[in-house]
């Protein structure tokens, strides 16, 4: 699943508005929403479609005759890029950053170790190409080109692990990398050590050195966590 683009229709705008309101706590768990009121002058069809999307994200549950019930956080699809993006934009940002860092710390070093064994030639080339693009744009690290290369690196890494469940987390990692840039938690000049560690991972995978790949990936995740906390004022 890829990250949903900015709202381009009434339906998308409704999903954004109501989804963010639920995640930010403006609609509390157990409260009832009326589809017609959600639409606020839009067609009821747009309101119903928005509810279906929100229900697929675990944010609401549609009940016949009684309306739409807001679900507790325990029911949310917390891996959905939309939910991650809304949490990063609201009062739950600190918890979201902590949880994402913990998830990445548990998954990505292992994925790097596996990738050093399972990556194919195309994936090895893609990793090296991505880190070269990161190095070329490290003095514009909060720009679109650096972000695109960083996302490509991490998505390729997870796919190269040979573990389809790790690969499925690509959209989660993409959401946090994009969120870091969008919420001004990424410096203009990248930490040169972080850039070098990305290169170390890529070349360790290309050279079939699992332990080196895992160690460098652990350093990347730890540095990103420290940098985001510092940027957020913690």
Short mmCIF file of C-alpha atoms in Angstrom, two decimals:
data_model
loop_
_atom_site.label_atom_id
_atom_site.label_comp_id
_atom_site.label_asym_id
_atom_site.label_seq_id
_atom_site.Cartn_x
_atom_site.Cartn_y
_atom_site.Cartn_z
CA UNK A 1 0.00 0.00 0.00
CA UNK A 2 1.36 3.44 -0.92
CA UNK A 3 0.79 6.67 0.88
CA UNK A 4 -2.45 8.43 -0.08
CA UNK A 5 -1.81 11.68 -1.99
CA UNK A 6 -3.19 15.02 -0.91
CA UNK A 7 -6.99 15.21 -1.09
CA UNK A 8 -8.17 15.71 -4.65
CA UNK A 9 -11.92 15.23 -4.23
CA UNK A 10 -14.79 15.75 -1.83
CA UNK A 11 -14.48 12.13 -0.75
CA UNK A 12 -10.73 12.44 -0.07
CA UNK A 13 -11.26 15.71 1.82
CA UNK A 14 -13.85 14.05 4.04
CA UNK A 15 -11.53 11.16 4.79
CA UNK A 16 -8.76 13.61 5.68
CA UNK A 17 -10.92 15.82 7.86
CA UNK A 18 -12.72 13.12 9.80
CA UNK A 19 -9.77 10.73 9.99
CA UNK A 20 -7.49 13.42 11.39
CA UNK A 21 -10.19 14.53 13.85
CA UNK A 22 -10.53 10.97 15.19
CA UNK A 23 -6.78 10.38 15.47
CA UNK A 24 -6.28 13.78 17.12
CA UNK A 25 -8.97 13.00 19.70
CA UNK A 26 -11.63 15.48 18.62
CA UNK A 27 -14.03 12.57 18.18
CA UNK A 28 -13.67 10.24 21.15
CA UNK A 29 -14.06 6.45 21.12
CA UNK A 30 -17.68 5.40 21.39
CA UNK A 31 -19.08 8.66 20.03
CA UNK A 32 -21.54 8.50 17.14
CA UNK A 33 -21.19 10.22 13.80
CA UNK A 34 -24.02 10.79 11.35
CA UNK A 35 -23.08 10.29 7.71
CA UNK A 36 -25.16 13.23 6.53
CA UNK A 37 -23.53 15.53 9.08
CA UNK A 38 -20.05 14.34 8.12
CA UNK A 39 -20.65 15.33 4.52
CA UNK A 40 -21.63 18.92 5.48
CA UNK A 41 -23.36 19.80 2.25
CA UNK A 42 -21.62 17.16 0.13
CA UNK A 43 -23.46 14.26 -1.39
CA UNK A 44 -24.47 11.44 0.91
CA UNK A 45 -22.66 9.10 -1.45
CA UNK A 46 -19.38 10.87 -0.72
CA UNK A 47 -20.09 10.60 2.99
CA UNK A 48 -20.82 6.89 2.78
CA UNK A 49 -17.68 6.25 0.74
CA UNK A 50 -15.59 8.20 3.26
CA UNK A 51 -17.04 6.08 6.06
CA UNK A 52 -16.08 2.90 4.19
CA UNK A 53 -12.48 4.10 3.92
CA UNK A 54 -12.38 5.10 7.59
CA UNK A 55 -13.86 1.73 8.52
CA UNK A 56 -11.13 -0.04 6.52
CA UNK A 57 -8.60 1.88 8.64
CA UNK A 58 -10.27 0.71 11.84
CA UNK A 59 -11.23 4.24 12.89
CA UNK A 60 -15.00 3.77 12.77
CA UNK A 61 -17.56 1.03 12.68
CA UNK A 62 -20.78 1.51 10.73
CA UNK A 63 -23.87 0.22 12.53
CA UNK A 64 -27.28 0.04 10.97
CA UNK A 65 -29.80 2.51 12.37
CA UNK A 66 -27.45 3.85 15.05
CA UNK A 67 -24.94 5.55 12.78
CA UNK A 68 -21.17 5.41 12.73
CA UNK A 69 -19.30 4.63 15.93
CA UNK A 70 -15.76 5.91 16.54
CA UNK A 71 -13.43 3.07 17.49
CA UNK A 72 -10.76 3.05 20.22
CA UNK A 73 -7.10 3.32 19.29
CA UNK A 74 -6.67 -0.41 19.89
CA UNK A 75 -8.82 -1.05 16.79
CA UNK A 76 -6.93 1.28 14.43
CA UNK A 77 -4.79 -0.05 11.61
CA UNK A 78 -1.67 1.61 12.98
CA UNK A 79 0.42 0.39 10.04
CA UNK A 80 -1.71 2.33 7.54
CA UNK A 81 0.25 5.28 6.09
CA UNK A 82 -2.79 7.52 6.57
CA UNK A 83 -2.99 6.76 10.30
CA UNK A 84 0.76 7.23 10.70
CA UNK A 85 0.58 10.57 8.89
CA UNK A 86 -2.33 11.79 11.03
CA UNK A 87 -0.60 10.72 14.25
CA UNK A 88 2.58 12.53 13.21
CA UNK A 89 0.55 15.69 12.56
CA UNK A 90 -1.22 15.67 15.93
CA UNK A 91 -0.79 15.37 19.68
CA UNK A 92 0.21 11.71 19.32
CA UNK A 93 3.44 12.60 17.48
CA UNK A 94 5.82 11.70 20.32
CA UNK A 95 4.25 8.27 20.82
CA UNK A 96 4.21 7.66 17.07
CA UNK A 97 7.88 8.56 16.69
CA UNK A 98 8.82 6.32 19.61
CA UNK A 99 6.83 3.37 18.31
CA UNK A 100 8.12 3.74 14.76
CA UNK A 101 11.72 3.92 15.97
CA UNK A 102 11.20 0.78 18.04
CA UNK A 103 9.64 -1.01 15.08
CA UNK A 104 12.46 0.01 12.76
CA UNK A 105 15.09 -0.91 15.34
CA UNK A 106 13.67 -4.41 15.56
CA UNK A 107 13.11 -4.98 11.84
CA UNK A 108 15.59 -3.10 9.66
CA UNK A 109 18.90 -4.43 11.04
CA UNK A 110 17.56 -7.98 10.60
CA UNK A 111 16.29 -7.09 7.12
CA UNK A 112 19.77 -5.79 6.24
CA UNK A 113 21.34 -9.03 7.50
CA UNK A 114 18.95 -11.09 5.38
CA UNK A 115 19.40 -8.83 2.35
CA UNK A 116 23.14 -9.54 2.37
CA UNK A 117 22.19 -13.16 1.72
CA UNK A 118 19.08 -12.88 -0.44
CA UNK A 119 19.34 -9.66 -2.48
CA UNK A 120 19.43 -10.11 -6.23
CA UNK A 121 21.67 -8.15 -8.57
CA UNK A 122 19.02 -5.53 -9.39
CA UNK A 123 18.35 -4.88 -5.71
CA UNK A 124 22.05 -4.52 -4.96
CA UNK A 125 22.38 -1.99 -7.77
CA UNK A 126 19.29 -0.12 -6.60
CA UNK A 127 20.68 0.18 -3.07
CA UNK A 128 24.00 1.53 -4.33
CA UNK A 129 22.26 3.94 -6.72
CA UNK A 130 20.04 5.20 -3.90
CA UNK A 131 22.93 5.94 -1.55
CA UNK A 132 24.80 7.69 -4.35
CA UNK A 133 21.78 9.96 -4.85
CA UNK A 134 21.66 10.58 -1.09
CA UNK A 135 25.34 11.52 -1.07
CA UNK A 136 24.85 13.92 -4.01
CA UNK A 137 22.02 15.74 -2.23
CA UNK A 138 23.15 15.50 1.41
CA UNK A 139 23.25 19.33 1.65
CA UNK A 140 19.58 19.44 0.68
CA UNK A 141 18.50 16.56 2.92
CA UNK A 142 15.07 18.04 3.60
CA UNK A 143 14.39 18.25 -0.14
CA UNK A 144 12.41 15.99 -2.43
CA UNK A 145 15.35 14.31 -4.20
CA UNK A 146 17.06 13.21 -0.98
CA UNK A 147 13.75 12.00 0.45
CA UNK A 148 12.97 10.00 -2.69
CA UNK A 149 16.39 8.34 -2.58
CA UNK A 150 16.07 7.58 1.14
CA UNK A 151 12.65 5.99 0.61
CA UNK A 152 13.98 3.97 -2.33
CA UNK A 153 16.87 2.72 -0.21
CA UNK A 154 14.71 1.53 2.67
CA UNK A 155 11.96 0.02 0.52
CA UNK A 156 14.57 -1.88 -1.52
CA UNK A 157 16.28 -3.06 1.65
CA UNK A 158 13.06 -4.50 3.08
CA UNK A 159 12.16 -6.18 -0.22
CA UNK A 160 15.69 -7.56 -0.61
CA UNK A 161 15.40 -9.34 2.74
CA UNK A 162 13.42 -12.08 1.03
CA UNK A 163 10.80 -11.82 3.80
CA UNK A 164 7.45 -10.74 2.35
CA UNK A 165 6.23 -9.54 5.76
CA UNK A 166 9.23 -7.22 6.04
CA UNK A 167 8.64 -6.03 2.48
CA UNK A 168 5.04 -5.18 3.39
CA UNK A 169 6.36 -2.69 5.95
CA UNK A 170 7.81 -0.56 3.16
CA UNK A 171 4.84 1.82 3.28
CA UNK A 172 5.26 2.21 7.05
CA UNK A 173 8.91 3.23 6.72
CA UNK A 174 8.04 5.48 3.78
CA UNK A 175 5.41 7.23 5.89
CA UNK A 176 7.83 7.99 8.72
CA UNK A 177 10.57 9.19 6.34
CA UNK A 178 8.09 11.46 4.56
CA UNK A 179 6.67 12.63 7.88
CA UNK A 180 10.12 13.50 9.15
CA UNK A 181 10.56 15.87 6.22
CA UNK A 182 7.02 17.24 6.23
CA UNK A 183 7.12 18.07 9.94
CA UNK A 184 10.55 19.73 9.81
CA UNK A 185 12.33 17.00 11.74
CA UNK A 186 14.93 16.53 8.99
CA UNK A 187 17.96 18.88 8.87
CA UNK A 188 18.91 20.73 5.72
CA UNK A 189 22.37 19.14 5.88
CA UNK A 190 22.31 15.41 6.51
CA UNK A 191 24.47 13.96 9.25
CA UNK A 192 27.52 12.83 7.26
CA UNK A 193 27.82 9.76 9.47
CA UNK A 194 24.27 8.74 8.59
CA UNK A 195 25.02 9.08 4.88
CA UNK A 196 28.17 7.02 5.29
CA UNK A 197 26.29 4.33 7.22
CA UNK A 198 23.75 4.06 4.40
CA UNK A 199 26.67 3.51 2.05
CA UNK A 200 28.14 0.93 4.44
CA UNK A 201 24.83 -0.98 4.41
CA UNK A 202 24.58 -0.89 0.62
CA UNK A 203 28.13 -2.09 0.04
CA UNK A 204 27.94 -4.73 2.79
CA UNK A 205 24.81 -6.14 1.14
CA UNK A 206 26.42 -5.97 -2.29
CA UNK A 207 29.45 -7.79 -0.88
CA UNK A 208 27.44 -10.42 0.99
CA UNK A 209 28.53 -9.36 4.51
CA UNK A 210 25.47 -9.86 6.77
CA UNK A 211 26.97 -8.80 10.11
CA UNK A 212 28.37 -5.56 8.72
CA UNK A 213 25.06 -4.73 7.03
CA UNK A 214 23.11 -5.31 10.24
CA UNK A 215 25.50 -3.29 12.39
CA UNK A 216 25.45 -0.27 10.06
CA UNK A 217 21.67 -0.43 9.78
CA UNK A 218 21.39 -0.37 13.56
CA UNK A 219 23.45 2.80 13.63
CA UNK A 220 21.17 4.40 11.01
CA UNK A 221 18.00 3.72 12.99
CA UNK A 222 19.52 4.92 16.27
CA UNK A 223 20.80 8.14 14.66
CA UNK A 224 17.41 8.85 13.07
CA UNK A 225 15.66 8.37 16.41
CA UNK A 226 18.08 10.68 18.23
CA UNK A 227 17.86 13.33 15.49
CA UNK A 228 14.06 13.35 15.43
CA UNK A 229 13.85 13.64 19.21
CA UNK A 230 16.31 16.53 19.19
CA UNK A 231 14.41 18.29 16.39
CA UNK A 232 11.14 17.79 18.28
CA UNK A 233 12.67 19.39 21.37
CA UNK A 234 13.22 16.30 23.51
#
